[in-house]
Amino acid sequence: MAEQWIIRVLGKEYGPADLATLHEWKSEGRVVPNNPARQVDVDQAAEGSAQEALWKTAGEIPGLFQVEPPPVQVDVEARVSRAADAAATTTSKPPRRNVLVETFRIYFRGFFQFLGLALLSIAPILCAEFTSRFIDTAQSVNLDLRTLVAWGFGMCMLILRIVLIPVYVAGIQILSAELATGQRISFLSVLNGAVKYWPRIAGVGLFVWGVFFLLFVFAFGISIMVLASSTLFSVVIALGLLVIQVWLFGRFFINVLFWQQFAVLENLNATDALRESRNLARSGRDLPWYQRPMWRGAFIVSFWFAFIIGLSVAALWPRLVAEWPMIQDYVNQIMQTQDPQAVLQKLNASLQTSHGFDYRALALTIAERILQPLLGIAFVVLYLDSKREDES
């Protein structure tokens, strides 16, 4: 008689099942190597703690995982949930992983799939840029009509990019979690799973990014107040408000550090995702400050923004250097002329006709979008690492 096995998944036991049935379960994603397993015929041989010692993992069952057939991806949500659970419920405290090394390992392992996700934002940008260029060079079309069509198409592409952001965010979480636990998943399965999270990611994202936008507006208003202040008292009040704004920004940033991971990988609703994000970000009080999740997250964001600023400078610097003498000349004309508005209009027309299509800036924008998944991967790795440490 063929060996019969009992499989434990998320605390529940399933079986008895022979090897052929286990292969079916594995192809459906219902069994992974980390699932506890035991033979049926040893159930009567031991009791209590001795019986627990007879449990092994599904990966040790002969002939089940040793020869790996092409994977069949069916249930993305279940696989991602198991990936997070497997990372969080290890029996011994795992060594701390290097987030940077692990991030690049995952990125290069799934490079083409991450590139596919990046195309969700790259494609609308390219369509808008090249269409605008084509319309601008169409001499047979009225200038006002060309401007209107280019503006309308650009707005459509911007709306499309915004609509695709939740799919991109959820896709990064799903794909990164799968690769982080050594699993493979097809790109279509990633998209299929990511679309299911669109309403939740869109809703929570609108709230989170909306609050950040309001905080930036608040900071901008305070800056205007400082510049417009004429008395020492008003300057002190403005600086005090700026301190409060920085405190609010930092506190909110900590609270929403892991909202994307909890919303997708843990399949939590908006309220629970924000609450668990705050709890995990504030965990690790017994660790050195630089090993706590909130500081590690702050370092990741700081490195990313430093990289973005560097790309922006690289894109603008050659153009600024080339056009600086012309700008200086027009500034001198503005200081000496009786009609500065005419000079500004002339400067604007000269800038529009001098540089044409900026391929360098477009190339750097595409490079940024291709590398942007690194930020999402880093937070998934940090989330799995921090949760695993918190559980252990």
mmCIF file of N, CA, C and O in Angstrom, residues 240-326:
data_model
loop_
_atom_site.group_PDB
_atom_site.id
_atom_site.type_symbol
_atom_site.label_atom_id
_atom_site.label_comp_id
_atom_site.label_asym_id
_atom_site.label_seq_id
_atom_site.Cartn_x
_atom_site.Cartn_y
_atom_site.Cartn_z
ATOM 1 N N GLY A 240 7.919 77.987 15.063
ATOM 2 C CA GLY A 240 7.279 77.020 15.958
ATOM 3 C C GLY A 240 6.308 76.123 15.213
ATOM 4 O O GLY A 240 6.263 74.901 15.432
ATOM 5 N N LEU A 241 5.534 76.708 14.303
ATOM 6 C CA LEU A 241 4.627 75.911 13.476
ATOM 7 C C LEU A 241 5.399 74.953 12.573
ATOM 8 O O LEU A 241 4.951 73.829 12.319
ATOM 9 N N LEU A 242 6.562 75.390 12.085
ATOM 10 C CA LEU A 242 7.377 74.529 11.232
ATOM 11 C C LEU A 242 7.886 73.317 12.014
ATOM 12 O O LEU A 242 7.911 72.198 11.492
ATOM 13 N N VAL A 243 8.262 73.530 13.274
ATOM 14 C CA VAL A 243 8.703 72.413 14.124
ATOM 15 C C VAL A 243 7.559 71.412 14.309
ATOM 16 O O VAL A 243 7.749 70.189 14.235
ATOM 17 N N ILE A 244 6.355 71.939 14.559
ATOM 18 C CA ILE A 244 5.191 71.057 14.716
ATOM 19 C C ILE A 244 4.932 70.275 13.434
ATOM 20 O O ILE A 244 4.627 69.075 13.463
ATOM 21 N N GLN A 245 5.087 70.951 12.285
ATOM 22 C CA GLN A 245 4.862 70.275 11.007
ATOM 23 C C GLN A 245 5.867 69.146 10.791
ATOM 24 O O GLN A 245 5.499 68.062 10.330
ATOM 25 N N VAL A 246 7.130 69.387 11.115
ATOM 26 C CA VAL A 246 8.151 68.348 10.965
ATOM 27 C C VAL A 246 7.842 67.172 11.890
ATOM 28 O O VAL A 246 7.976 65.998 11.507
ATOM 29 N N TRP A 247 7.387 67.458 13.110
ATOM 30 C CA TRP A 247 7.029 66.387 14.053
ATOM 31 C C TRP A 247 5.855 65.576 13.523
ATOM 32 O O TRP A 247 5.861 64.334 13.587
ATOM 33 N N LEU A 248 4.832 66.250 12.996
ATOM 34 C CA LEU A 248 3.683 65.551 12.442
ATOM 35 C C LEU A 248 4.074 64.690 11.251
ATOM 36 O O LEU A 248 3.609 63.547 11.113
ATOM 37 N N PHE A 249 4.944 65.229 10.395
ATOM 38 C CA PHE A 249 5.389 64.477 9.228
ATOM 39 C C PHE A 249 6.125 63.209 9.647
ATOM 40 O O PHE A 249 5.860 62.120 9.130
ATOM 41 N N GLY A 250 7.071 63.355 10.597
ATOM 42 C CA GLY A 250 7.835 62.196 11.042
ATOM 43 C C GLY A 250 6.959 61.153 11.711
ATOM 44 O O GLY A 250 7.114 59.949 11.490
ATOM 45 N N ARG A 251 6.007 61.588 12.520
ATOM 46 C CA ARG A 251 5.127 60.651 13.220
ATOM 47 C C ARG A 251 4.240 59.902 12.231
ATOM 48 O O ARG A 251 4.058 58.680 12.344
ATOM 49 N N PHE A 252 3.685 60.619 11.268
ATOM 50 C CA PHE A 252 2.827 59.961 10.287
ATOM 51 C C PHE A 252 3.639 59.018 9.403
ATOM 52 O O PHE A 252 3.165 57.926 9.050
ATOM 53 N N PHE A 253 4.848 59.423 9.040
ATOM 54 C CA PHE A 253 5.713 58.555 8.227
ATOM 55 C C PHE A 253 5.970 57.228 8.935
ATOM 56 O O PHE A 253 5.913 56.156 8.321
ATOM 57 N N ILE A 254 6.232 57.272 10.231
ATOM 58 C CA ILE A 254 6.474 56.044 10.994
ATOM 59 C C ILE A 254 5.227 55.170 11.020
ATOM 60 O O ILE A 254 5.297 53.946 10.847
ATOM 61 N N ASN A 255 4.068 55.784 11.222
ATOM 62 C CA ASN A 255 2.829 55.017 11.348
ATOM 63 C C ASN A 255 2.447 54.289 10.067
ATOM 64 O O ASN A 255 1.789 53.240 10.116
ATOM 65 N N VAL A 256 2.813 54.824 8.909
ATOM 66 C CA VAL A 256 2.400 54.219 7.630
ATOM 67 C C VAL A 256 3.573 53.535 6.933
ATOM 68 O O VAL A 256 3.507 53.257 5.732
ATOM 69 N N LEU A 257 4.611 53.219 7.657
ATOM 70 C CA LEU A 257 5.825 52.665 7.055
ATOM 71 C C LEU A 257 5.554 51.355 6.322
ATOM 72 O O LEU A 257 6.090 51.105 5.235
ATOM 73 N N PHE A 258 4.698 50.487 6.877
ATOM 74 C CA PHE A 258 4.476 49.155 6.312
ATOM 75 C C PHE A 258 3.023 48.937 5.884
ATOM 76 O O PHE A 258 2.574 47.794 5.827
ATOM 77 N N TRP A 259 2.298 50.007 5.576
ATOM 78 C CA TRP A 259 0.882 49.820 5.242
ATOM 79 C C TRP A 259 0.703 49.010 3.967
ATOM 80 O O TRP A 259 -0.245 48.209 3.857
ATOM 81 N N GLN A 260 1.578 49.162 2.994
ATOM 82 C CA GLN A 260 1.437 48.416 1.748
ATOM 83 C C GLN A 260 1.615 46.920 1.977
ATOM 84 O O GLN A 260 0.877 46.102 1.415
ATOM 85 N N GLN A 261 2.595 46.563 2.796
ATOM 86 C CA GLN A 261 2.849 45.148 3.060
ATOM 87 C C GLN A 261 1.689 44.495 3.814
ATOM 88 O O GLN A 261 1.264 43.386 3.476
ATOM 89 N N PHE A 262 1.151 45.173 4.831
ATOM 90 C CA PHE A 262 0.046 44.590 5.580
ATOM 91 C C PHE A 262 -1.233 44.546 4.746
ATOM 92 O O PHE A 262 -2.030 43.617 4.885
ATOM 93 N N ALA A 263 -1.433 45.535 3.884
ATOM 94 C CA ALA A 263 -2.638 45.554 3.051
ATOM 95 C C ALA A 263 -2.635 44.442 2.010
ATOM 96 O O ALA A 263 -3.692 43.906 1.661
ATOM 97 N N VAL A 264 -1.448 44.065 1.516
ATOM 98 C CA VAL A 264 -1.361 43.052 0.462
ATOM 99 C C VAL A 264 -0.939 41.696 1.017
ATOM 100 O O VAL A 264 -1.657 40.697 0.873
ATOM 101 N N LEU A 265 0.209 41.632 1.665
ATOM 102 C CA LEU A 265 0.742 40.346 2.108
ATOM 103 C C LEU A 265 -0.064 39.743 3.249
ATOM 104 O O LEU A 265 -0.147 38.520 3.371
ATOM 105 N N GLU A 266 -0.642 40.590 4.100
ATOM 106 C CA GLU A 266 -1.469 40.084 5.201
ATOM 107 C C GLU A 266 -2.956 40.157 4.877
ATOM 108 O O GLU A 266 -3.782 39.709 5.671
ATOM 109 N N ASN A 267 -3.301 40.772 3.746
ATOM 110 C CA ASN A 267 -4.701 40.863 3.302
ATOM 111 C C ASN A 267 -5.590 41.524 4.357
ATOM 112 O O ASN A 267 -6.716 41.095 4.609
ATOM 113 N N LEU A 268 -5.084 42.603 4.989
ATOM 114 C CA LEU A 268 -5.841 43.311 6.013
ATOM 115 C C LEU A 268 -6.597 44.489 5.397
ATOM 116 O O LEU A 268 -6.176 45.050 4.388
ATOM 117 N N ASN A 269 -7.701 44.863 6.047
ATOM 118 C CA ASN A 269 -8.421 46.036 5.582
ATOM 119 C C ASN A 269 -7.652 47.300 5.940
ATOM 120 O O ASN A 269 -6.611 47.241 6.593
ATOM 121 N N ALA A 270 -8.175 48.447 5.529
ATOM 122 C CA ALA A 270 -7.427 49.702 5.666
ATOM 123 C C ALA A 270 -7.087 50.008 7.117
ATOM 124 O O ALA A 270 -5.938 50.319 7.449
ATOM 125 N N THR A 271 -8.072 49.913 8.004
ATOM 126 C CA THR A 271 -7.847 50.251 9.419
ATOM 127 C C THR A 271 -6.831 49.322 10.057
ATOM 128 O O THR A 271 -5.897 49.772 10.734
ATOM 129 N N ASP A 272 -6.990 48.012 9.832
ATOM 130 C CA ASP A 272 -6.068 47.041 10.437
ATOM 131 C C ASP A 272 -4.666 47.176 9.852
ATOM 132 O O ASP A 272 -3.671 47.024 10.572
ATOM 133 N N ALA A 273 -4.570 47.451 8.542
ATOM 134 C CA ALA A 273 -3.256 47.601 7.922
ATOM 135 C C ALA A 273 -2.502 48.779 8.518
ATOM 136 O O ALA A 273 -1.303 48.679 8.819
ATOM 137 N N LEU A 274 -3.179 49.903 8.718
ATOM 138 C CA LEU A 274 -2.535 51.078 9.306
ATOM 139 C C LEU A 274 -2.151 50.832 10.758
ATOM 140 O O LEU A 274 -1.083 51.253 11.213
ATOM 141 N N ARG A 275 -3.012 50.144 11.500
ATOM 142 C CA ARG A 275 -2.706 49.862 12.906
ATOM 143 C C ARG A 275 -1.507 48.921 13.038
ATOM 144 O O ARG A 275 -0.589 49.165 13.831
ATOM 145 N N GLU A 276 -1.509 47.828 12.249
ATOM 146 C CA GLU A 276 -0.396 46.882 12.330
ATOM 147 C C GLU A 276 0.896 47.507 11.809
ATOM 148 O O GLU A 276 1.989 47.181 12.297
ATOM 149 N N SER A 277 0.787 48.391 10.814
ATOM 150 C CA SER A 277 1.968 49.096 10.326
ATOM 151 C C SER A 277 2.599 49.931 11.432
ATOM 152 O O SER A 277 3.823 49.928 11.622
ATOM 153 N N ARG A 278 1.768 50.642 12.179
ATOM 154 C CA ARG A 278 2.281 51.454 13.290
ATOM 155 C C ARG A 278 2.939 50.571 14.350
ATOM 156 O O ARG A 278 4.035 50.887 14.846
ATOM 157 N N ASN A 279 2.301 49.440 14.684
ATOM 158 C CA ASN A 279 2.844 48.569 15.722
ATOM 159 C C ASN A 279 4.191 47.979 15.310
ATOM 160 O O ASN A 279 5.131 47.922 16.117
ATOM 161 N N LEU A 280 4.288 47.523 14.058
ATOM 162 C CA LEU A 280 5.548 46.923 13.613
ATOM 163 C C LEU A 280 6.649 47.969 13.503
ATOM 164 O O LEU A 280 7.806 47.707 13.859
ATOM 165 N N ALA A 281 6.298 49.169 13.023
ATOM 166 C CA ALA A 281 7.307 50.220 12.877
ATOM 167 C C ALA A 281 7.872 50.639 14.230
ATOM 168 O O ALA A 281 9.045 50.999 14.332
ATOM 169 N N ARG A 282 7.053 50.574 15.265
ATOM 170 C CA ARG A 282 7.502 50.977 16.601
ATOM 171 C C ARG A 282 8.034 49.813 17.429
ATOM 172 O O ARG A 282 8.328 49.987 18.615
ATOM 173 N N SER A 283 8.155 48.637 16.817
ATOM 174 C CA SER A 283 8.685 47.480 17.536
ATOM 175 C C SER A 283 10.212 47.545 17.594
ATOM 176 O O SER A 283 10.836 48.463 17.059
ATOM 177 N N GLY A 284 10.814 46.541 18.216
ATOM 178 C CA GLY A 284 12.268 46.471 18.317
ATOM 179 C C GLY A 284 12.854 47.432 19.325
ATOM 180 O O GLY A 284 13.980 47.900 19.154
ATOM 181 N N ARG A 285 12.107 47.732 20.404
ATOM 182 C CA ARG A 285 12.607 48.673 21.414
ATOM 183 C C ARG A 285 13.846 48.149 22.127
ATOM 184 O O ARG A 285 14.632 48.929 22.669
ATOM 185 N N ASP A 286 14.017 46.818 22.126
ATOM 186 C CA ASP A 286 15.177 46.236 22.798
ATOM 187 C C ASP A 286 16.413 46.207 21.902
ATOM 188 O O ASP A 286 17.492 45.803 22.349
ATOM 189 N N LEU A 287 16.272 46.626 20.648
ATOM 190 C CA LEU A 287 17.389 46.616 19.706
ATOM 191 C C LEU A 287 18.093 47.965 19.702
ATOM 192 O O LEU A 287 17.511 48.975 20.118
ATOM 193 N N PRO A 288 19.342 48.012 19.243
ATOM 194 C CA PRO A 288 19.986 49.319 19.028
ATOM 195 C C PRO A 288 19.158 50.153 18.061
ATOM 196 O O PRO A 288 18.497 49.617 17.173
ATOM 197 N N TRP A 289 19.219 51.479 18.199
ATOM 198 C CA TRP A 289 18.329 52.352 17.425
ATOM 199 C C TRP A 289 18.459 52.151 15.931
ATOM 200 O O TRP A 289 17.481 52.205 15.188
ATOM 201 N N TYR A 290 19.677 51.877 15.444
ATOM 202 C CA TYR A 290 19.881 51.753 14.009
ATOM 203 C C TYR A 290 19.388 50.417 13.460
ATOM 204 O O TYR A 290 19.371 50.215 12.242
ATOM 205 N N GLN A 291 18.989 49.487 14.341
ATOM 206 C CA GLN A 291 18.447 48.218 13.895
ATOM 207 C C GLN A 291 16.925 48.161 13.998
ATOM 208 O O GLN A 291 16.316 47.167 13.624
ATOM 209 N N ARG A 292 16.307 49.215 14.495
ATOM 210 C CA ARG A 292 14.855 49.237 14.626
ATOM 211 C C ARG A 292 14.201 49.477 13.270
ATOM 212 O O ARG A 292 14.759 50.170 12.413
ATOM 213 N N PRO A 293 13.013 48.917 13.062
ATOM 214 C CA PRO A 293 12.361 49.033 11.750
ATOM 215 C C PRO A 293 12.173 50.463 11.271
ATOM 216 O O PRO A 293 12.370 50.752 10.083
ATOM 217 N N MET A 294 11.784 51.387 12.183
ATOM 218 C CA MET A 294 11.502 52.740 11.711
ATOM 219 C C MET A 294 12.766 53.439 11.218
ATOM 220 O O MET A 294 12.731 54.193 10.230
ATOM 221 N N TRP A 295 13.911 53.201 11.875
ATOM 222 C CA TRP A 295 15.147 53.838 11.433
ATOM 223 C C TRP A 295 15.680 53.191 10.165
ATOM 224 O O TRP A 295 16.193 53.876 9.276
ATOM 225 N N ARG A 296 15.547 51.894 10.059
ATOM 226 C CA ARG A 296 15.976 51.220 8.835
ATOM 227 C C ARG A 296 15.121 51.668 7.651
ATOM 228 O O ARG A 296 15.626 51.882 6.537
ATOM 229 N N GLY A 297 13.815 51.839 7.883
ATOM 230 C CA GLY A 297 12.950 52.363 6.831
ATOM 231 C C GLY A 297 13.316 53.782 6.450
ATOM 232 O O GLY A 297 13.302 54.142 5.266
ATOM 233 N N ALA A 298 13.640 54.611 7.453
ATOM 234 C CA ALA A 298 14.037 55.995 7.167
ATOM 235 C C ALA A 298 15.318 56.039 6.346
ATOM 236 O O ALA A 298 15.458 56.873 5.428
ATOM 237 N N PHE A 299 16.271 55.158 6.643
ATOM 238 C CA PHE A 299 17.510 55.095 5.868
ATOM 239 C C PHE A 299 17.229 54.713 4.417
ATOM 240 O O PHE A 299 17.799 55.288 3.480
ATOM 241 N N ILE A 300 16.331 53.732 4.212
ATOM 242 C CA ILE A 300 16.003 53.294 2.856
ATOM 243 C C ILE A 300 15.415 54.446 2.045
ATOM 244 O O ILE A 300 15.815 54.703 0.906
ATOM 245 N N VAL A 301 14.446 55.158 2.634
ATOM 246 C CA VAL A 301 13.811 56.284 1.939
ATOM 247 C C VAL A 301 14.829 57.388 1.666
ATOM 248 O O VAL A 301 14.837 58.003 0.592
ATOM 249 N N SER A 302 15.713 57.660 2.635
ATOM 250 C CA SER A 302 16.720 58.712 2.455
ATOM 251 C C SER A 302 17.659 58.379 1.306
ATOM 252 O O SER A 302 17.971 59.248 0.473
ATOM 253 N N PHE A 303 18.117 57.129 1.230
ATOM 254 C CA PHE A 303 19.001 56.727 0.138
ATOM 255 C C PHE A 303 18.293 56.867 -1.208
ATOM 256 O O PHE A 303 18.891 57.311 -2.199
ATOM 257 N N TRP A 304 17.009 56.497 -1.242
ATOM 258 C CA TRP A 304 16.280 56.566 -2.501
ATOM 259 C C TRP A 304 16.117 58.014 -2.964
ATOM 260 O O TRP A 304 16.322 58.319 -4.139
ATOM 261 N N PHE A 305 15.738 58.903 -2.047
ATOM 262 C CA PHE A 305 15.564 60.300 -2.437
ATOM 263 C C PHE A 305 16.892 60.951 -2.820
ATOM 264 O O PHE A 305 16.936 61.814 -3.697
ATOM 265 N N ALA A 306 17.981 60.550 -2.179
ATOM 266 C CA ALA A 306 19.288 61.053 -2.577
ATOM 267 C C ALA A 306 19.611 60.614 -4.012
ATOM 268 O O ALA A 306 20.155 61.393 -4.811
ATOM 269 N N PHE A 307 19.238 59.383 -4.350
ATOM 270 C CA PHE A 307 19.441 58.884 -5.707
ATOM 271 C C PHE A 307 18.592 59.660 -6.713
ATOM 272 O O PHE A 307 19.064 60.033 -7.800
ATOM 273 N N ILE A 308 17.336 59.938 -6.360
ATOM 274 C CA ILE A 308 16.442 60.681 -7.257
ATOM 275 C C ILE A 308 16.966 62.103 -7.480
ATOM 276 O O ILE A 308 16.948 62.633 -8.601
ATOM 277 N N ILE A 309 17.435 62.741 -6.407
ATOM 278 C CA ILE A 309 17.980 64.091 -6.534
ATOM 279 C C ILE A 309 19.207 64.079 -7.440
ATOM 280 O O ILE A 309 19.398 64.973 -8.278
ATOM 281 N N GLY A 310 20.046 63.058 -7.295
ATOM 282 C CA GLY A 310 21.215 62.940 -8.156
ATOM 283 C C GLY A 310 20.831 62.794 -9.625
ATOM 284 O O GLY A 310 21.446 63.416 -10.506
ATOM 285 N N LEU A 311 19.788 61.979 -9.907
ATOM 286 C CA LEU A 311 19.327 61.839 -11.289
ATOM 287 C C LEU A 311 18.778 63.158 -11.833
ATOM 288 O O LEU A 311 19.017 63.516 -12.997
ATOM 289 N N SER A 312 18.042 63.877 -10.991
ATOM 290 C CA SER A 312 17.476 65.155 -11.431
ATOM 291 C C SER A 312 18.572 66.157 -11.759
ATOM 292 O O SER A 312 18.494 66.877 -12.767
ATOM 293 N N VAL A 313 19.586 66.205 -10.923
ATOM 294 C CA VAL A 313 20.704 67.119 -11.182
ATOM 295 C C VAL A 313 21.420 66.725 -12.465
ATOM 296 O O VAL A 313 21.787 67.582 -13.282
ATOM 297 N N ALA A 314 21.610 65.408 -12.655
ATOM 298 C CA ALA A 314 22.272 64.936 -13.875
ATOM 299 C C ALA A 314 21.465 65.287 -15.119
ATOM 300 O O ALA A 314 22.038 65.551 -16.190
ATOM 301 N N ALA A 315 20.123 65.297 -14.996
ATOM 302 C CA ALA A 315 19.291 65.618 -16.146
ATOM 303 C C ALA A 315 19.276 67.117 -16.444
ATOM 304 O O ALA A 315 19.275 67.530 -17.609
ATOM 305 N N LEU A 316 19.275 67.952 -15.407
ATOM 306 C CA LEU A 316 19.130 69.395 -15.602
ATOM 307 C C LEU A 316 20.461 70.133 -15.760
ATOM 308 O O LEU A 316 20.492 71.209 -16.352
ATOM 309 N N TRP A 317 21.535 69.576 -15.206
ATOM 310 C CA TRP A 317 22.793 70.309 -15.169
ATOM 311 C C TRP A 317 23.331 70.666 -16.561
ATOM 312 O O TRP A 317 23.689 71.830 -16.799
ATOM 313 N N PRO A 318 23.435 69.731 -17.516
ATOM 314 C CA PRO A 318 23.969 70.112 -18.838
ATOM 315 C C PRO A 318 23.128 71.198 -19.511
ATOM 316 O O PRO A 318 23.682 72.112 -20.137
ATOM 317 N N ARG A 319 21.814 71.092 -19.399
ATOM 318 C CA ARG A 319 20.947 72.100 -20.009
ATOM 319 C C ARG A 319 21.127 73.458 -19.329
ATOM 320 O O ARG A 319 21.147 74.501 -19.991
ATOM 321 N N LEU A 320 21.243 73.439 -18.002
ATOM 322 C CA LEU A 320 21.425 74.694 -17.271
ATOM 323 C C LEU A 320 22.749 75.352 -17.640
ATOM 324 O O LEU A 320 22.821 76.578 -17.828
ATOM 325 N N VAL A 321 23.819 74.544 -17.741
ATOM 326 C CA VAL A 321 25.134 75.092 -18.106
ATOM 327 C C VAL A 321 25.110 75.682 -19.511
ATOM 328 O O VAL A 321 25.660 76.765 -19.761
ATOM 329 N N ALA A 322 24.429 74.980 -20.441
ATOM 330 C CA ALA A 322 24.394 75.454 -21.827
ATOM 331 C C ALA A 322 23.582 76.739 -21.974
ATOM 332 O O ALA A 322 23.906 77.600 -22.804
ATOM 333 N N GLU A 323 22.532 76.882 -21.172
ATOM 334 C CA GLU A 323 21.636 78.016 -21.343
ATOM 335 C C GLU A 323 21.883 79.136 -20.333
ATOM 336 O O GLU A 323 21.201 80.163 -20.382
ATOM 337 N N TRP A 324 22.837 78.935 -19.410
ATOM 338 C CA TRP A 324 23.075 79.952 -18.379
ATOM 339 C C TRP A 324 23.508 81.308 -18.959
ATOM 340 O O TRP A 324 22.999 82.346 -18.502
ATOM 341 N N PRO A 325 24.414 81.361 -19.941
ATOM 342 C CA PRO A 325 24.761 82.681 -20.500
ATOM 343 C C PRO A 325 23.550 83.404 -21.093
ATOM 344 O O PRO A 325 23.408 84.619 -20.933
ATOM 345 N N MET A 326 22.680 82.656 -21.779
ATOM 346 C CA MET A 326 21.496 83.270 -22.352
ATOM 347 C C MET A 326 20.564 83.797 -21.254
ATOM 348 O O MET A 326 20.003 84.894 -21.356
#
